[in-house]
Amino acid sequence: MASRNPSASPTSLSTPLLSDSITTTRVANGHARHQGDSQADDAASVCGGGDPFAFLSEDRPPQLRGSSPSDPFLNGTPAWGGVYELLKLLLCAPVAAVRLVLFGLSIAVGYAATWVALRGWTDLRERTKEGASPMPAWRRRLMWITRISARCILFSFGYHWIRKKGRPAPRELAPIVVSNHISYIEPIYFFYELFPTIVSSDSHDSIPFVGTIIRAMQVIYVDRFSPASRRAAVNEIKRKAACNSFPRVLLFPEGTTTNGRFLISFQHGAFIPGYPVQPIVVRYPHVHFDQSWGNISLGKLMFKMFTQFHNFMEVEYLPVIYPPEIKQENALHFAENTSYAMAHALNVIPTSYSYGDSMIMARAAEAGKVNCSNYMVEMTWVKEMYGVNTSEAMALLEHFLAMNPDKDGRVNAQDFWALFGLNCSHLCKKIFHYFDFDDKESVTFRQFLVGCAHLRKQPLFQGACETAFEKCRDPITSDISREQLADVLRSSMRQLTDDEMTKLFKTLDVDDDDRISKDDLMACLATLPFLIALFAGRINGEVYIEIV
């Protein structure tokens, strides 16, 4: 519990951190004694309520919308399929060996034909630059050997026949095609069926055999985390879509694979150029074996495919979708219209999950966490609402994982504050309660991320950070020392032990040079904005005395 001893404070940041309903007096042993008849009720009101960040603005507290119904990345294959799966495995084992040989031969023949087709092609060296010429006709005809090899690869995986509905639109009518992305099978199928130009991560270029074949597709490389690379990729998509001498351009706008039961948010690269788009939807009907490449390793997925009697695949070509007439709304509405059309055809639910959520899940799995889907945050919604990008979310995830979440991905107050060397003082409880939207005495990563993003978005947050440093720094060195930090914290909570102070100081000392510079403090508070409440006393020019 705490009481406030007011002093002069700036009007812009003058909202008291704690309630004025309690007055206290200081006693010799450092503890405080209540004055008044209703001290128990007052104590409860301070401990249970109050916004420790009210001094940042008058804005309402953060709110979570209801999350999407399920995990779009979860592979649905049972861990153990019973007697049927065992018998099937025994029967298909010899077949799998034959399929593996066919797979190897197909890769070898396709690679050899591609190598010949690319031999001596000068524009191969310019493939990542704008202005590269289309592949000559005789080289494209030679690539038919590789395309037939791709169909043999699909056959080796158990796709003996593939059901098709509709037809590809003429390239002149729809120079860009987009598809949902469930497995590594779709790129192989589209290579055989359409031989398109694809947009791919530049990391794929180094994959043995596959990298060479991708280069023959006149690939457009992109680094999804580089704005400059994304802009260059969009320009190249537009250039190649405008020229009928290039193949049509194929993109998977989801940016990653899902389990096919949901559509995640579309990236806008296919829609910014403003050309008509033909959506294609792919389905994998199954009972025992989910062919999606979600939370399953590539080796295990390939083994499962080799040991099936037959794998079902359906491809449906949807009607061409044209861009909106209003240029300013092109990319957003064009992507939404295409997403809704594909979701309707697939009879699935569009969600606000994105590639960033798959990265968050992968990091949680790498850290040995179970129920990794509990860490997803619907990154598209978070980005639109709070402006948080995937890199910033991943940085916060590292802090959250260091708090030792339980099996359900939740962190209690003690573990939350232990990361920073702090105990659950009344101020710390109030800060934690800010994140505990559902009053479960624990928080999820989604709550942690949204709470931090909401704080950082407050209109007075940046000014409060600068004020905190100016009022805490040494006037000579212009830094904050350990002693000064200890003095600051004495104005808002009880005195910390040496170990606790060292841990908190290391958190604030971002560059680890044993002093907290302005850059250190601003960088730390930008990532962990809730720590600004520790400086509220100095910011407001007030002193808080904690009752032990």
Tab-separated table of C-alpha atoms in Angstrom, residues 325-492:
chain	number	residue	atom	x	y	z
A	325	GLU	CA	-11.885	1.183	-59.737
A	326	ILE	CA	-10.846	3.474	-56.866
A	327	LYS	CA	-7.066	3.511	-57.062
A	328	GLN	CA	-6.516	4.502	-53.417
A	329	GLU	CA	-8.317	1.360	-52.239
A	330	ASN	CA	-6.713	-1.048	-54.685
A	331	ALA	CA	-4.453	-3.261	-52.594
A	332	LEU	CA	-6.560	-3.552	-49.433
A	333	HIS	CA	-9.947	-4.114	-51.013
A	334	PHE	CA	-8.530	-6.166	-53.878
A	335	ALA	CA	-6.880	-8.534	-51.370
A	336	GLU	CA	-10.040	-8.702	-49.250
A	337	ASN	CA	-12.259	-9.465	-52.250
A	338	THR	CA	-9.902	-12.226	-53.370
A	339	SER	CA	-9.649	-13.655	-49.856
A	340	TYR	CA	-13.440	-13.760	-49.462
A	341	ALA	CA	-13.859	-15.448	-52.840
A	342	MET	CA	-11.319	-18.126	-51.953
A	343	ALA	CA	-12.733	-18.611	-48.440
A	344	HIS	CA	-16.224	-19.035	-49.902
A	345	ALA	CA	-15.008	-21.607	-52.418
A	346	LEU	CA	-13.119	-23.510	-49.711
A	347	ASN	CA	-15.936	-23.080	-47.158
A	348	VAL	CA	-13.397	-21.936	-44.577
A	349	ILE	CA	-13.084	-18.999	-42.187
A	350	PRO	CA	-10.797	-16.040	-42.958
A	351	THR	CA	-8.728	-15.058	-39.908
A	352	SER	CA	-6.377	-12.286	-38.816
A	353	TYR	CA	-3.495	-14.678	-38.247
A	354	SER	CA	-0.442	-14.132	-40.400
A	355	TYR	CA	3.038	-15.420	-41.117
A	356	GLY	CA	4.147	-13.611	-37.957
A	357	ASP	CA	1.980	-15.941	-35.879
A	358	SER	CA	3.676	-18.971	-37.402
A	359	MET	CA	7.048	-17.450	-36.441
A	360	ILE	CA	5.815	-16.912	-32.877
A	361	MET	CA	4.623	-20.514	-32.670
A	362	ALA	CA	7.903	-21.819	-34.070
A	363	ARG	CA	9.883	-19.852	-31.483
A	364	ALA	CA	7.675	-21.138	-28.665
A	365	ALA	CA	8.169	-24.707	-29.900
A	366	GLU	CA	11.922	-24.130	-30.128
A	367	ALA	CA	11.833	-23.008	-26.487
A	368	GLY	CA	10.235	-26.333	-25.538
A	369	LYS	CA	6.766	-24.964	-24.812
A	370	VAL	CA	3.633	-27.051	-25.204
A	371	ASN	CA	0.325	-25.769	-26.590
A	372	CYS	CA	2.236	-23.345	-28.778
A	373	SER	CA	-0.966	-22.124	-30.414
A	374	ASN	CA	-1.692	-20.295	-27.134
A	375	TYR	CA	1.103	-17.878	-28.024
A	376	MET	CA	-0.491	-16.675	-31.281
A	377	VAL	CA	-1.728	-13.088	-31.254
A	378	GLU	CA	-3.359	-12.513	-34.691
A	379	MET	CA	-0.531	-10.342	-35.930
A	380	THR	CA	-2.540	-8.702	-38.709
A	381	TRP	CA	-5.040	-7.315	-36.198
A	382	VAL	CA	-2.257	-6.277	-33.805
A	383	LYS	CA	-0.411	-4.486	-36.591
A	384	GLU	CA	-3.519	-2.684	-37.840
A	385	MET	CA	-4.640	-1.727	-34.328
A	386	TYR	CA	-1.328	-0.849	-32.692
A	387	GLY	CA	1.299	-0.649	-35.435
A	388	VAL	CA	3.389	-3.504	-34.003
A	389	ASN	CA	5.414	-5.424	-36.579
A	390	THR	CA	6.587	-9.016	-36.379
A	391	SER	CA	10.147	-8.134	-35.320
A	392	GLU	CA	8.855	-6.120	-32.365
A	393	ALA	CA	6.492	-8.917	-31.386
A	394	MET	CA	9.355	-11.436	-31.495
A	395	ALA	CA	11.446	-9.198	-29.230
A	396	LEU	CA	8.631	-9.105	-26.679
A	397	LEU	CA	8.216	-12.859	-27.005
A	398	GLU	CA	11.801	-13.378	-25.855
A	399	HIS	CA	11.056	-11.458	-22.648
A	400	PHE	CA	7.816	-13.372	-22.139
A	401	LEU	CA	9.488	-16.761	-22.606
A	402	ALA	CA	12.122	-15.720	-20.053
A	403	MET	CA	9.273	-15.329	-17.535
A	404	ASN	CA	8.798	-19.125	-17.534
A	405	PRO	CA	5.199	-19.496	-18.797
A	406	ASP	CA	3.233	-22.536	-17.593
A	407	LYS	CA	1.930	-25.318	-19.851
A	408	ASP	CA	-0.969	-23.109	-20.947
A	409	GLY	CA	1.354	-20.252	-21.901
A	410	ARG	CA	0.398	-18.077	-18.911
A	411	VAL	CA	2.669	-16.152	-16.525
A	412	ASN	CA	1.794	-15.212	-12.943
A	413	ALA	CA	2.784	-11.956	-11.252
A	414	GLN	CA	5.729	-13.384	-9.316
A	415	ASP	CA	7.394	-14.892	-12.392
A	416	PHE	CA	6.560	-11.760	-14.379
A	417	TRP	CA	8.459	-9.472	-12.017
A	418	ALA	CA	11.229	-11.937	-11.151
A	419	LEU	CA	12.647	-11.337	-14.645
A	420	PHE	CA	13.329	-7.736	-13.651
A	421	GLY	CA	14.485	-8.439	-10.104
A	422	LEU	CA	11.308	-7.078	-8.528
A	423	ASN	CA	8.904	-8.553	-6.001
A	424	CYS	CA	5.148	-8.118	-6.117
A	425	SER	CA	4.888	-4.764	-4.378
A	426	HIS	CA	1.557	-2.980	-4.555
A	427	LEU	CA	2.767	-0.922	-7.489
A	428	CYS	CA	3.938	-4.055	-9.308
A	429	LYS	CA	0.594	-5.727	-8.654
A	430	LYS	CA	-1.186	-2.752	-10.156
A	431	ILE	CA	1.016	-2.849	-13.252
A	432	PHE	CA	0.423	-6.591	-13.628
A	433	HIS	CA	-3.325	-6.102	-13.187
A	434	TYR	CA	-3.193	-3.757	-16.190
A	435	PHE	CA	-2.263	-6.775	-18.361
A	436	ASP	CA	-4.580	-9.231	-16.580
A	437	PHE	CA	-7.643	-8.353	-18.647
A	438	ASP	CA	-9.693	-11.377	-17.552
A	439	ASP	CA	-8.703	-11.332	-13.826
A	440	LYS	CA	-7.169	-14.816	-13.893
A	441	GLU	CA	-4.081	-13.789	-11.876
A	442	SER	CA	-1.958	-14.657	-14.914
A	443	VAL	CA	-1.398	-13.257	-18.383
A	444	THR	CA	-0.906	-14.709	-21.855
A	445	PHE	CA	1.560	-13.475	-24.448
A	446	ARG	CA	-1.342	-11.981	-26.370
A	447	GLN	CA	-2.326	-9.898	-23.321
A	448	PHE	CA	1.294	-8.929	-22.698
A	449	LEU	CA	1.801	-7.814	-26.306
A	450	VAL	CA	-1.453	-5.875	-26.546
A	451	GLY	CA	-0.874	-4.187	-23.182
A	452	CYS	CA	2.637	-3.081	-24.157
A	453	ALA	CA	1.477	-1.921	-27.583
A	454	HIS	CA	-1.385	0.058	-26.038
A	455	LEU	CA	0.940	1.814	-23.603
A	456	ARG	CA	3.425	2.705	-26.316
A	457	LYS	CA	0.609	4.211	-28.369
A	458	GLN	CA	-0.451	6.637	-25.627
A	459	PRO	CA	-0.061	10.304	-26.647
A	460	LEU	CA	2.048	11.250	-23.612
A	461	PHE	CA	4.242	8.143	-23.562
A	462	GLN	CA	7.206	9.514	-25.515
A	463	GLY	CA	7.203	12.731	-23.540
A	464	ALA	CA	6.979	10.798	-20.272
A	465	CYS	CA	10.063	8.735	-21.201
A	466	GLU	CA	12.074	11.866	-21.966
A	467	THR	CA	10.871	13.550	-18.768
A	468	ALA	CA	11.824	10.465	-16.760
A	469	PHE	CA	15.382	10.595	-18.017
A	470	GLU	CA	15.755	14.349	-17.543
A	471	LYS	CA	14.547	14.163	-13.948
A	472	CYS	CA	16.659	11.132	-13.057
A	473	ARG	CA	19.981	11.763	-14.820
A	474	ASP	CA	23.136	13.050	-13.251
A	475	PRO	CA	23.546	16.684	-14.364
A	476	ILE	CA	27.295	16.182	-14.823
A	477	THR	CA	27.521	12.809	-16.590
A	478	SER	CA	24.049	12.958	-18.185
A	479	ASP	CA	23.581	9.287	-17.292
A	480	ILE	CA	21.687	7.394	-14.610
A	481	SER	CA	23.880	5.511	-12.140
A	482	ARG	CA	22.864	2.614	-9.879
A	483	GLU	CA	22.619	4.969	-6.914
A	484	GLN	CA	20.368	7.359	-8.794
A	485	LEU	CA	18.158	4.488	-9.969
A	486	ALA	CA	17.862	3.272	-6.379
A	487	ASP	CA	16.854	6.755	-5.301
A	488	VAL	CA	14.231	6.900	-8.046
A	489	LEU	CA	12.713	3.579	-6.990
A	490	ARG	CA	12.562	4.639	-3.351
A	491	SER	CA	9.975	7.195	-4.444
A	492	SER	CA	7.640	4.485	-5.746
